mmCIF file of C-alpha atoms in Angstrom:
data_model
loop_
_atom_site.group_PDB
_atom_site.id
_atom_site.type_symbol
_atom_site.label_atom_id
_atom_site.label_comp_id
_atom_site.label_asym_id
_atom_site.label_seq_id
_atom_site.Cartn_x
_atom_site.Cartn_y
_atom_site.Cartn_z
ATOM 1 C CA UNK A 46 -29.788 6.227 -157.233
ATOM 2 C CA UNK A 47 -29.714 4.577 -153.803
ATOM 3 C CA UNK A 48 -30.520 0.900 -153.566
ATOM 4 C CA UNK A 49 -32.161 -0.305 -150.373
ATOM 5 C CA UNK A 50 -32.024 -3.822 -149.061
ATOM 6 C CA UNK A 51 -34.566 -5.254 -146.722
ATOM 7 C CA UNK A 52 -33.230 -6.112 -143.290
ATOM 8 C CA UNK A 53 -34.241 -8.986 -141.120
ATOM 9 C CA UNK A 54 -34.294 -8.654 -137.351
ATOM 10 C CA UNK A 55 -32.138 -11.186 -135.571
ATOM 11 C CA UNK A 56 -33.473 -12.272 -132.228
ATOM 12 C CA UNK A 57 -30.593 -14.568 -131.347
ATOM 13 C CA UNK A 58 -27.315 -13.400 -129.831
ATOM 14 C CA UNK A 59 -24.752 -14.162 -132.519
ATOM 15 C CA UNK A 60 -22.405 -16.039 -130.161
ATOM 16 C CA UNK A 61 -25.185 -18.112 -128.653
ATOM 17 C CA UNK A 62 -27.373 -17.832 -125.609
ATOM 18 C CA UNK A 63 -27.407 -21.324 -124.230
ATOM 19 C CA UNK A 64 -25.977 -22.324 -120.853
ATOM 20 C CA UNK A 65 -22.756 -23.454 -122.534
ATOM 21 C CA UNK A 66 -22.140 -19.978 -123.950
ATOM 22 C CA UNK A 67 -22.926 -18.325 -120.617
ATOM 23 C CA UNK A 68 -20.417 -20.633 -118.893
ATOM 24 C CA UNK A 69 -17.816 -19.726 -121.521
ATOM 25 C CA UNK A 70 -18.319 -16.017 -120.851
ATOM 26 C CA UNK A 71 -18.002 -16.540 -117.078
ATOM 27 C CA UNK A 72 -14.816 -18.578 -117.537
ATOM 28 C CA UNK A 73 -13.430 -15.903 -119.839
ATOM 29 C CA UNK A 74 -14.195 -13.280 -117.165
ATOM 30 C CA UNK A 75 -12.243 -15.248 -114.554
ATOM 31 C CA UNK A 76 -9.156 -14.951 -116.731
ATOM 32 C CA UNK A 77 -9.610 -11.285 -117.612
ATOM 33 C CA UNK A 78 -11.060 -9.640 -114.467
ATOM 34 C CA UNK A 79 -7.678 -8.645 -112.992
ATOM 35 C CA UNK A 80 -6.579 -7.151 -116.303
ATOM 36 C CA UNK A 81 -9.874 -5.281 -116.623
ATOM 37 C CA UNK A 82 -9.565 -3.879 -113.084
ATOM 38 C CA UNK A 83 -6.003 -2.802 -113.859
ATOM 39 C CA UNK A 84 -7.115 -1.058 -117.051
ATOM 40 C CA UNK A 85 -9.884 0.746 -115.162
ATOM 41 C CA UNK A 86 -7.354 1.956 -112.578
ATOM 42 C CA UNK A 87 -4.911 3.109 -115.274
ATOM 43 C CA UNK A 88 -7.748 4.935 -117.039
ATOM 44 C CA UNK A 89 -8.547 6.773 -113.816
ATOM 45 C CA UNK A 90 -11.991 5.262 -113.327
ATOM 46 C CA UNK A 91 -13.071 6.357 -109.854
ATOM 47 C CA UNK A 92 -15.967 6.938 -107.499
ATOM 48 C CA UNK A 93 -18.758 9.097 -108.852
ATOM 49 C CA UNK A 94 -17.952 8.590 -112.543
ATOM 50 C CA UNK A 95 -20.463 7.219 -115.031
ATOM 51 C CA UNK A 96 -19.826 4.230 -117.267
ATOM 52 C CA UNK A 97 -21.701 2.927 -120.297
ATOM 53 C CA UNK A 98 -20.909 -0.664 -121.254
ATOM 54 C CA UNK A 99 -22.195 -1.448 -124.745
ATOM 55 C CA UNK A 100 -22.274 -5.097 -125.760
ATOM 56 C CA UNK A 101 -21.857 -6.213 -122.168
ATOM 57 C CA UNK A 102 -22.054 -9.978 -122.733
ATOM 58 C CA UNK A 103 -22.669 -11.674 -119.385
ATOM 59 C CA UNK A 104 -22.247 -8.356 -117.563
ATOM 60 C CA UNK A 105 -18.974 -9.108 -115.775
ATOM 61 C CA UNK A 106 -17.227 -5.949 -117.019
ATOM 62 C CA UNK A 107 -20.299 -3.899 -116.100
ATOM 63 C CA UNK A 108 -20.115 -5.262 -112.568
ATOM 64 C CA UNK A 109 -16.407 -4.444 -112.302
ATOM 65 C CA UNK A 110 -17.110 -0.920 -113.546
ATOM 66 C CA UNK A 111 -19.898 -0.543 -110.978
ATOM 67 C CA UNK A 112 -17.460 -1.610 -108.257
ATOM 68 C CA UNK A 113 -14.951 0.986 -109.474
ATOM 69 C CA UNK A 114 -17.361 3.943 -109.578
ATOM 70 C CA UNK A 115 -19.811 2.987 -106.844
ATOM 71 C CA UNK A 116 -23.571 2.909 -107.073
ATOM 72 C CA UNK A 117 -25.491 6.180 -107.165
#
């Protein structure tokens, strides 16, 4: 027999969505952007490729990926 539990929808981002959290994500990006760009280069990310960023936070990695592949 399978037991089912009811699920509640969570509308709030688990790490917070206030200005303080957004500032933390931006500060974190400042420290990691060079590493992320280096990883993209080592992975062979290049113009014309497609990228899917799941769980993109403030979007900084998505923007770096867009820079690496170009906009189409």
